Short mmCIF file of C-alpha atoms in Angstrom, two decimals:
data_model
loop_
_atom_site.label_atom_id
_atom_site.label_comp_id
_atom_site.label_asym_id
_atom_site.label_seq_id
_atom_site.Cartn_x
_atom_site.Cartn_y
_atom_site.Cartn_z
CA UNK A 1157 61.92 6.36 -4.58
CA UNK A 1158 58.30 7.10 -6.07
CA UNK A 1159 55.38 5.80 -4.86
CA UNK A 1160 51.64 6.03 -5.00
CA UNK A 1161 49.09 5.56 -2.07
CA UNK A 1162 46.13 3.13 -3.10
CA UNK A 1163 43.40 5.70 -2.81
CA UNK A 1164 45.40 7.80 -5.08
CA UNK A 1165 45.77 4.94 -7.43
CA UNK A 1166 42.50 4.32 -7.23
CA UNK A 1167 41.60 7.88 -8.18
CA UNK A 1168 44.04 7.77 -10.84
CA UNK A 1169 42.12 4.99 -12.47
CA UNK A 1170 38.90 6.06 -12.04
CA UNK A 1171 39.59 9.67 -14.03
CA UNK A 1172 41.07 7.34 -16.79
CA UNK A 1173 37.61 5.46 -16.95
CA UNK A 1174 35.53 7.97 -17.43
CA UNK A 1175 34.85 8.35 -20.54
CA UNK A 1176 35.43 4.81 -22.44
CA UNK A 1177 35.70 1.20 -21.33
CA UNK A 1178 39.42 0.30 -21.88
CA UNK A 1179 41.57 -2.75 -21.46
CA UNK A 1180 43.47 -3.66 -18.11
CA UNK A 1181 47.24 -2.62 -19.76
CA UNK A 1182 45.87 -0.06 -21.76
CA UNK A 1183 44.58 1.52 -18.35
CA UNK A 1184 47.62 1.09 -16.13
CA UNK A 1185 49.90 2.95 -19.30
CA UNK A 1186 47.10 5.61 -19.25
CA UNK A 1187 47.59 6.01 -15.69
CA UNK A 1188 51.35 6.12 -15.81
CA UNK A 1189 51.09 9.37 -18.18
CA UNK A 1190 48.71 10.59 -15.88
CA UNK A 1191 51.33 10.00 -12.90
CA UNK A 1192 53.92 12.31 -15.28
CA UNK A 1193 57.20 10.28 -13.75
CA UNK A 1194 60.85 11.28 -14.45
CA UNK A 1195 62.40 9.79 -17.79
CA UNK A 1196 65.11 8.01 -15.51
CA UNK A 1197 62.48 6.03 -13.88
CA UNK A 1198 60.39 5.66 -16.81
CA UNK A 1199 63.29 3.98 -18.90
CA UNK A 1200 64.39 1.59 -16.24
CA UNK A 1201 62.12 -1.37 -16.46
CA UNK A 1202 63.75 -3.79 -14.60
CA UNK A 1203 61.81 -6.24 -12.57
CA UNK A 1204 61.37 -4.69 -8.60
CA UNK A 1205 62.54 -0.96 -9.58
CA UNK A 1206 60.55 1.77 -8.97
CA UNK A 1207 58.08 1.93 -12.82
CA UNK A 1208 57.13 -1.78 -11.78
CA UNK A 1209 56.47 -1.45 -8.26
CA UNK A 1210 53.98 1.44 -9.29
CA UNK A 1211 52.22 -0.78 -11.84
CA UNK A 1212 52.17 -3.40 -9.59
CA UNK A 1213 50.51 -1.14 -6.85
CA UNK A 1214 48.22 0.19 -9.37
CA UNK A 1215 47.09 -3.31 -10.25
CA UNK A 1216 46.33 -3.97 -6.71
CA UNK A 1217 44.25 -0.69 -7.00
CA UNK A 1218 42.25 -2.06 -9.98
CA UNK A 1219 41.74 -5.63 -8.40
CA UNK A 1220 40.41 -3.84 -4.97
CA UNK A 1221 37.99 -1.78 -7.34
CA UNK A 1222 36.60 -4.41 -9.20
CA UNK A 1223 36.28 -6.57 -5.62
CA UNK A 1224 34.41 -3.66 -4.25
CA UNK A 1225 32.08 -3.11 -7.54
CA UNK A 1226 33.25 -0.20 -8.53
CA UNK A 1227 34.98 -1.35 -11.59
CA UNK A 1228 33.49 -3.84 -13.88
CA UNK A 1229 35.12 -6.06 -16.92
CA UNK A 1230 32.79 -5.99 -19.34
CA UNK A 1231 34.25 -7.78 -22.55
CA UNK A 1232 37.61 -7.99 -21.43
CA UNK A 1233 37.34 -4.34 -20.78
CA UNK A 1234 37.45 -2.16 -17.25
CA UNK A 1235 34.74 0.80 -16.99
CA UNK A 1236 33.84 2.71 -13.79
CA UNK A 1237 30.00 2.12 -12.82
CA UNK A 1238 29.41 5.51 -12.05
CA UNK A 1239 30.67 7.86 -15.02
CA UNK A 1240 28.75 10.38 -14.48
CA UNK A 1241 29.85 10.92 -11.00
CA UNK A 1242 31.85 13.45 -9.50
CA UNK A 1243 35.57 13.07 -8.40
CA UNK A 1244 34.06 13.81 -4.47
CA UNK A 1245 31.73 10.72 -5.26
CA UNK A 1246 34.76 8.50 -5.95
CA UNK A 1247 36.52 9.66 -2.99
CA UNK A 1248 33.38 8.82 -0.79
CA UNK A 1249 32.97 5.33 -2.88
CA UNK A 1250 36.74 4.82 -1.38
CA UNK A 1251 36.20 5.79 1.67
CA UNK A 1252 33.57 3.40 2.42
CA UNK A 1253 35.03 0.60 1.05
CA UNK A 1254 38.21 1.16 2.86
CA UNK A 1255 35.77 1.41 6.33
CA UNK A 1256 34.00 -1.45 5.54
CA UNK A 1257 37.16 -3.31 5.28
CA UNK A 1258 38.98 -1.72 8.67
CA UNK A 1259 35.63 -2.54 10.48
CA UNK A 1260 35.50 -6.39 9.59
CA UNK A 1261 39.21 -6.96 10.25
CA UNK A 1262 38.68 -5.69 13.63
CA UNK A 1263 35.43 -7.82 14.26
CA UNK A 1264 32.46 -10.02 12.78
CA UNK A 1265 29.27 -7.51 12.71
CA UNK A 1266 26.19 -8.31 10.95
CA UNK A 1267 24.88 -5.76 7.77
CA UNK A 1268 22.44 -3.93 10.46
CA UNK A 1269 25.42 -3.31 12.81
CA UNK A 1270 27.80 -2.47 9.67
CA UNK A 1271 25.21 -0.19 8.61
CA UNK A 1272 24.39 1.95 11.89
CA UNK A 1273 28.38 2.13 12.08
CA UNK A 1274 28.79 3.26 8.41
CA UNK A 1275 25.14 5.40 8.85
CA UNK A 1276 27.08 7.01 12.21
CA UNK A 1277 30.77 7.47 10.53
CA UNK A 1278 29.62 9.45 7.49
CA UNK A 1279 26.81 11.54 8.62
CA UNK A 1280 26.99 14.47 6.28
CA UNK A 1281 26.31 11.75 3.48
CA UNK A 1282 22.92 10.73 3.64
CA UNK A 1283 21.75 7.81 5.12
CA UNK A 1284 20.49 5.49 2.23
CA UNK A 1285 23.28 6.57 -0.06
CA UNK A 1286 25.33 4.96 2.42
CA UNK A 1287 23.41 1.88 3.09
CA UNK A 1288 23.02 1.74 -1.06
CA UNK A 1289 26.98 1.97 -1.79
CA UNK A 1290 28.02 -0.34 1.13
CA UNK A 1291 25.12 -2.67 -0.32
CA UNK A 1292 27.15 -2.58 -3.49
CA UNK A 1293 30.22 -3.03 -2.24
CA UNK A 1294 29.51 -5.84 0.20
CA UNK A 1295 27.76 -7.76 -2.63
CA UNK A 1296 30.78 -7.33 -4.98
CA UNK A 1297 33.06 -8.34 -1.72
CA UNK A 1298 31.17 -11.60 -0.85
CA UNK A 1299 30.84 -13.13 -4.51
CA UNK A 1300 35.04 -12.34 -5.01
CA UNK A 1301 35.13 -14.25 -1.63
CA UNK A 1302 37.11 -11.00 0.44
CA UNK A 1303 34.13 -11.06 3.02
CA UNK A 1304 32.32 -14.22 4.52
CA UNK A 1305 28.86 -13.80 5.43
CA UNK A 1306 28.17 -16.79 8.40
CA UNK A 1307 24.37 -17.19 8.78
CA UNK A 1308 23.81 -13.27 8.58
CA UNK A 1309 27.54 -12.55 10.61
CA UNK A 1310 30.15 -10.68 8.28
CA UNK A 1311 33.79 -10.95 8.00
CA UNK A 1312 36.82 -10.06 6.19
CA UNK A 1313 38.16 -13.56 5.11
CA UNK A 1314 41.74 -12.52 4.65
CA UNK A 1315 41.93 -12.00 8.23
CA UNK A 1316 40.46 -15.52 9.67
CA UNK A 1317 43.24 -17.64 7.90
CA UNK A 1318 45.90 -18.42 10.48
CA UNK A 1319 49.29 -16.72 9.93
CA UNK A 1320 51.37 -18.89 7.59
CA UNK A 1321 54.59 -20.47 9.53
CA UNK A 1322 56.56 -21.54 6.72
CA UNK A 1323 58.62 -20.37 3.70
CA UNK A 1324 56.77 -22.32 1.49
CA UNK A 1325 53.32 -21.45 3.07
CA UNK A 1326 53.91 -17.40 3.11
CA UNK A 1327 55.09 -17.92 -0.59
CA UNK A 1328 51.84 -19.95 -1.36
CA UNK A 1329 49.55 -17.51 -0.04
CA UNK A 1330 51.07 -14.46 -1.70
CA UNK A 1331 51.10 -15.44 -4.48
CA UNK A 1332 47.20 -16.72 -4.97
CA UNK A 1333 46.63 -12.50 -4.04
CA UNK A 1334 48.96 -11.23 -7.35
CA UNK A 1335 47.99 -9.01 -9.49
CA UNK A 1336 48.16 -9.59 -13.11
CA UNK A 1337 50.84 -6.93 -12.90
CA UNK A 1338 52.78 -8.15 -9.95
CA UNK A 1339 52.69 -11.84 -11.66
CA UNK A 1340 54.51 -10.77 -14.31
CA UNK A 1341 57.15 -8.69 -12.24
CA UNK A 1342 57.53 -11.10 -9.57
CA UNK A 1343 57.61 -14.15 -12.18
CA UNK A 1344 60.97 -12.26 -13.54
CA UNK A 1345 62.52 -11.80 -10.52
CA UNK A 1346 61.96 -15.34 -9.39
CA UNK A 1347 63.25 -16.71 -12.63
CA UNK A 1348 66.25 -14.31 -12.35
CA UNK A 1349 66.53 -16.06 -8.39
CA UNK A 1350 66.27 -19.28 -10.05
CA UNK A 1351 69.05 -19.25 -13.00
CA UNK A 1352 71.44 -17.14 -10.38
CA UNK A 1353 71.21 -20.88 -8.33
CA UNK A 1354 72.12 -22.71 -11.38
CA UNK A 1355 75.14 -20.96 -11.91
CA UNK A 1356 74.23 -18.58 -14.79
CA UNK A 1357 75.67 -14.83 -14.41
CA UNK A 1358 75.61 -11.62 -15.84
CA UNK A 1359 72.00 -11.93 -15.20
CA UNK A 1360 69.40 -8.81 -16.45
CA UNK A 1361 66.10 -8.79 -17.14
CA UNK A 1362 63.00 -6.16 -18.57
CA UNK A 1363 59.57 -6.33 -17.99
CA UNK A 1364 57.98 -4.86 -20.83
CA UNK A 1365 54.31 -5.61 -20.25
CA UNK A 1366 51.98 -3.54 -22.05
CA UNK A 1367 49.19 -3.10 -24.95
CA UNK A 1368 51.93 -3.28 -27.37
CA UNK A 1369 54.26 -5.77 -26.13
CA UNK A 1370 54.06 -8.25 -29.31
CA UNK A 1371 53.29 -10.98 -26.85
CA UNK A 1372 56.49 -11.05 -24.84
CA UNK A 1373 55.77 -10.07 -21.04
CA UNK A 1374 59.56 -10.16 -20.25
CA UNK A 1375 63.12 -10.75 -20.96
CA UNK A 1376 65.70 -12.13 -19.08
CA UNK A 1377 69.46 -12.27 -20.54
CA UNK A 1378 72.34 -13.96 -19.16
CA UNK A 1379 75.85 -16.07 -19.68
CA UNK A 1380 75.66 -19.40 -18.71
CA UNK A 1381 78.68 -21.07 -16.91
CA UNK A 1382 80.55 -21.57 -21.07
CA UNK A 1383 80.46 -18.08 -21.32
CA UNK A 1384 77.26 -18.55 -23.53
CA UNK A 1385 75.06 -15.95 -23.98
CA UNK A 1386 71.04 -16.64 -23.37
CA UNK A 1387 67.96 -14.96 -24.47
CA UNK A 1388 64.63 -16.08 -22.39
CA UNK A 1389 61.74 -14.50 -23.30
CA UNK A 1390 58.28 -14.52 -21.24
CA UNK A 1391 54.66 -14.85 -21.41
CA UNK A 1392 52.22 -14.58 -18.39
CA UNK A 1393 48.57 -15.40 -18.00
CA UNK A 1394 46.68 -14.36 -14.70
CA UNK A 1395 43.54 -16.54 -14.47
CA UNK A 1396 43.82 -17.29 -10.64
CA UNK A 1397 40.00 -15.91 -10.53
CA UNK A 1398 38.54 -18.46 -12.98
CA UNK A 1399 38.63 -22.04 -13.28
CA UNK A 1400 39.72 -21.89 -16.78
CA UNK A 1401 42.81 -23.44 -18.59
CA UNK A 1402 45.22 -21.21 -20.66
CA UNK A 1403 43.49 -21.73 -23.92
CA UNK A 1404 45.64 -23.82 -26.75
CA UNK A 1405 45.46 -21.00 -29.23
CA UNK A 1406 47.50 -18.91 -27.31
CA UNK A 1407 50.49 -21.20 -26.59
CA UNK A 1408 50.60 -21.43 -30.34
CA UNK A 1409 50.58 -17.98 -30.46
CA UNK A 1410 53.45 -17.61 -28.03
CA UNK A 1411 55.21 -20.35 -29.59
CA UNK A 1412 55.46 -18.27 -32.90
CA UNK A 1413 56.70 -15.18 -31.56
CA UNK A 1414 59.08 -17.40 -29.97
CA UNK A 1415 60.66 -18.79 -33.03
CA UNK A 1416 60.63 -15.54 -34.87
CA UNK A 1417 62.80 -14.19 -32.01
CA UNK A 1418 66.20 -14.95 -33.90
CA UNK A 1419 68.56 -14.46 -30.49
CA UNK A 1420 66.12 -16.20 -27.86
CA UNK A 1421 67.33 -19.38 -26.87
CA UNK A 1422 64.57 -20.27 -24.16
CA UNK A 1423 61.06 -19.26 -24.07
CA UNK A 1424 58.65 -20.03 -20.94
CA UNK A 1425 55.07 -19.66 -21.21
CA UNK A 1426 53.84 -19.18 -17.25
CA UNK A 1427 50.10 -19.09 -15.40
CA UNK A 1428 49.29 -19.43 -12.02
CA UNK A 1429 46.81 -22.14 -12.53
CA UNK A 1430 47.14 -25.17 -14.45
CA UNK A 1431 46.88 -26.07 -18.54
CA UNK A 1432 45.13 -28.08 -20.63
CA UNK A 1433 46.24 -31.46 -20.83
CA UNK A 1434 46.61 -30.77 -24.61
CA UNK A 1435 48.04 -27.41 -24.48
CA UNK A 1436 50.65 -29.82 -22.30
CA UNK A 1437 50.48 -32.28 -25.18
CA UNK A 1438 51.32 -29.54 -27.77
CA UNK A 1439 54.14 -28.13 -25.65
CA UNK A 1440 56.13 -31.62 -25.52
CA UNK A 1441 56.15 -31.69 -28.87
CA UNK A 1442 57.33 -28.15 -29.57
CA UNK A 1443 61.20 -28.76 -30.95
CA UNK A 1444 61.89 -25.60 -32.82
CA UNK A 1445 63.78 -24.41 -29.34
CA UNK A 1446 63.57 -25.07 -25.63
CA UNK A 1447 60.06 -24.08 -24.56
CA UNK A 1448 58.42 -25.05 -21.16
CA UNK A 1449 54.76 -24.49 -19.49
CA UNK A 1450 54.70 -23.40 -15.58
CA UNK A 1451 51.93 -23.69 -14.28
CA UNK A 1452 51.26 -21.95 -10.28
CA UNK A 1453 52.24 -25.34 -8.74
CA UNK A 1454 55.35 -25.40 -11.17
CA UNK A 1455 56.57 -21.47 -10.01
CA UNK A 1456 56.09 -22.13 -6.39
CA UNK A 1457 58.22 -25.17 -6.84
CA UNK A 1458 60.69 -23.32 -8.66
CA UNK A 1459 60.52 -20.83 -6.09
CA UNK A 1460 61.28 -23.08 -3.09
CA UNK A 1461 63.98 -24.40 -4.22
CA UNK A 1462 66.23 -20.97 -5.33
CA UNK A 1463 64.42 -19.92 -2.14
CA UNK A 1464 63.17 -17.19 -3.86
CA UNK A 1465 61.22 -14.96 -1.00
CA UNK A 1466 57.97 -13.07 -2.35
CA UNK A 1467 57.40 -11.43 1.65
CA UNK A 1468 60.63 -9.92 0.69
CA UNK A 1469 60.29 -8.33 -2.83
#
């Protein structure tokens, strides 16, 4: 099995970024050339197998960047803040970040005490460069809501919510944390989960998420219990960081490339927040062929009840 530490991800991404702002799936298939992977792994792109699961961790990567400040989206696009830095810069960048983040889940400090911990931990970097980049990164931190700051007290929020003691509790708190990446894999595995439980068989599926996937995220093909063959096709939307709705345009969108897919017989548009009450409008009406909306209350549900388990994928 391949895999790929976060720091190296994190590196990975950063040497894609320096010279032009590019788009989030642009950068994770500029990243997987970097990586140079075997043509056995690169041509299996099944939902959970090794391609996926690196995407997946190097949208983690990219999320923790941007979280941190060391990424931006500027017009829809990622660029590293710091282009003109070194590769020994970005390493240091990291290796705060990842301290600040060890030292909070251990305890609450305030900045002074983070700082004369940081200031003491990497003494051949000089002092205010220290205090400047941890600035950064706390600022970034706080307004993405990954560190609390309590009257002038810091700590890592992740680590003051109480362990979740259900199924459907561990499921609901994973999967606020996904990745645009992961949302997509784990949305194809769960829907595989889902039609197993009503019966269907021969079940595959293909994530093919990329900058030139013709709006389809996924595929999932099956035979359902009259031998019948089926052809589900996927979009997926990650806007768990906004408050917005999945704009209309795009279900239309969706809704074309569904009906100009001959041998689809389902199509399911999914988000993990919730749509407009007249993108849900619009979607009743569709009748060309089956299409449905899930929103994130909608997948969890789903979830639940095929007992799909995202702790376990």
């Amino acid at each position: 099995m391949h895999e790929i530490k976060k720091d190296d991800a994190k590196r990975i991404i950063i040497a894609q970024l320096q010279s032009t702002p590019i788009d989030r799936k642009t950068l994770v298939e500029k990243c997987i050339k970097a990586i140079d992977l075997p043509s056995k792994i690169l041509n299996d792109k099944s939902p959970g197998k090794d391609l996926n699961k690196i995407k997946c961790n190097l949208g983690n990567a990219i999320t923790d960047l941007l979280e941190s400040g060391i990424l931006v989206l500027v017009d829809n696009k990622l660029q590293y803040q710091k282009t003109t830095e070194t590769a020994e810069t970005v390493k240091r960048d990291i290796q705060i970040d990842n301290r600040i983040k060890e030292l909070l889940s251990n305890s609450s400090l305030t900045r002074k005490q983070l700082f004369e911990t940081l200031v003491s931990d990497f003494e051949k970097i000089p002092s205010q460069t220290v205090k400047t980049v941890a600035g950064q990164i706390l600022s970034s931190s706080i307004r993405a809501k990954k560190i609390e700051n309590n009257n002038g007290t810091l700590s890592l929020s992740m680590y003051k919510q109480n362990e979740p003691e259900t199924f459907e509790q561990k499921n609901k708190q994973i999967f606020s944390q996904l990745s645009d990446e992961a949302l997509v894999d784990k949305s194809l595995l769960m829907l595989e989960a889902w039609f197993k439980s009503k019966g269907y068989s021969e079940i595959t599926s293909k994530n093919i998420d990329g900058p030139q996937d013709g709006g389809i995220d996924g595929i999932i093909k099956m035979k359902d219990e009259f031998n019948y063959n089926e052809k589900v096709i996927i979009q997926v939307k990650n806007l768990h960081k906004t408050t917005k709705h999945v704009p209309l345009n795009e279900i239309r969108e969706f809704c074309g490339v569904l009906a100009s897919e001959q041998d689809a017989t389902k199509g399911f548009f999914i988000t993990n927040t919730k749509y407009h009450i007249e993108t849900e409008k619009f979607a009743k009406k569709y009748k060309t062929k089956y299409f449905a909306l899930i929103d994130g209350e909608k997948w969890l549900e789903l979830a639940n009840k095929c007992k799909y388990d995202l702790s376990k994928d």
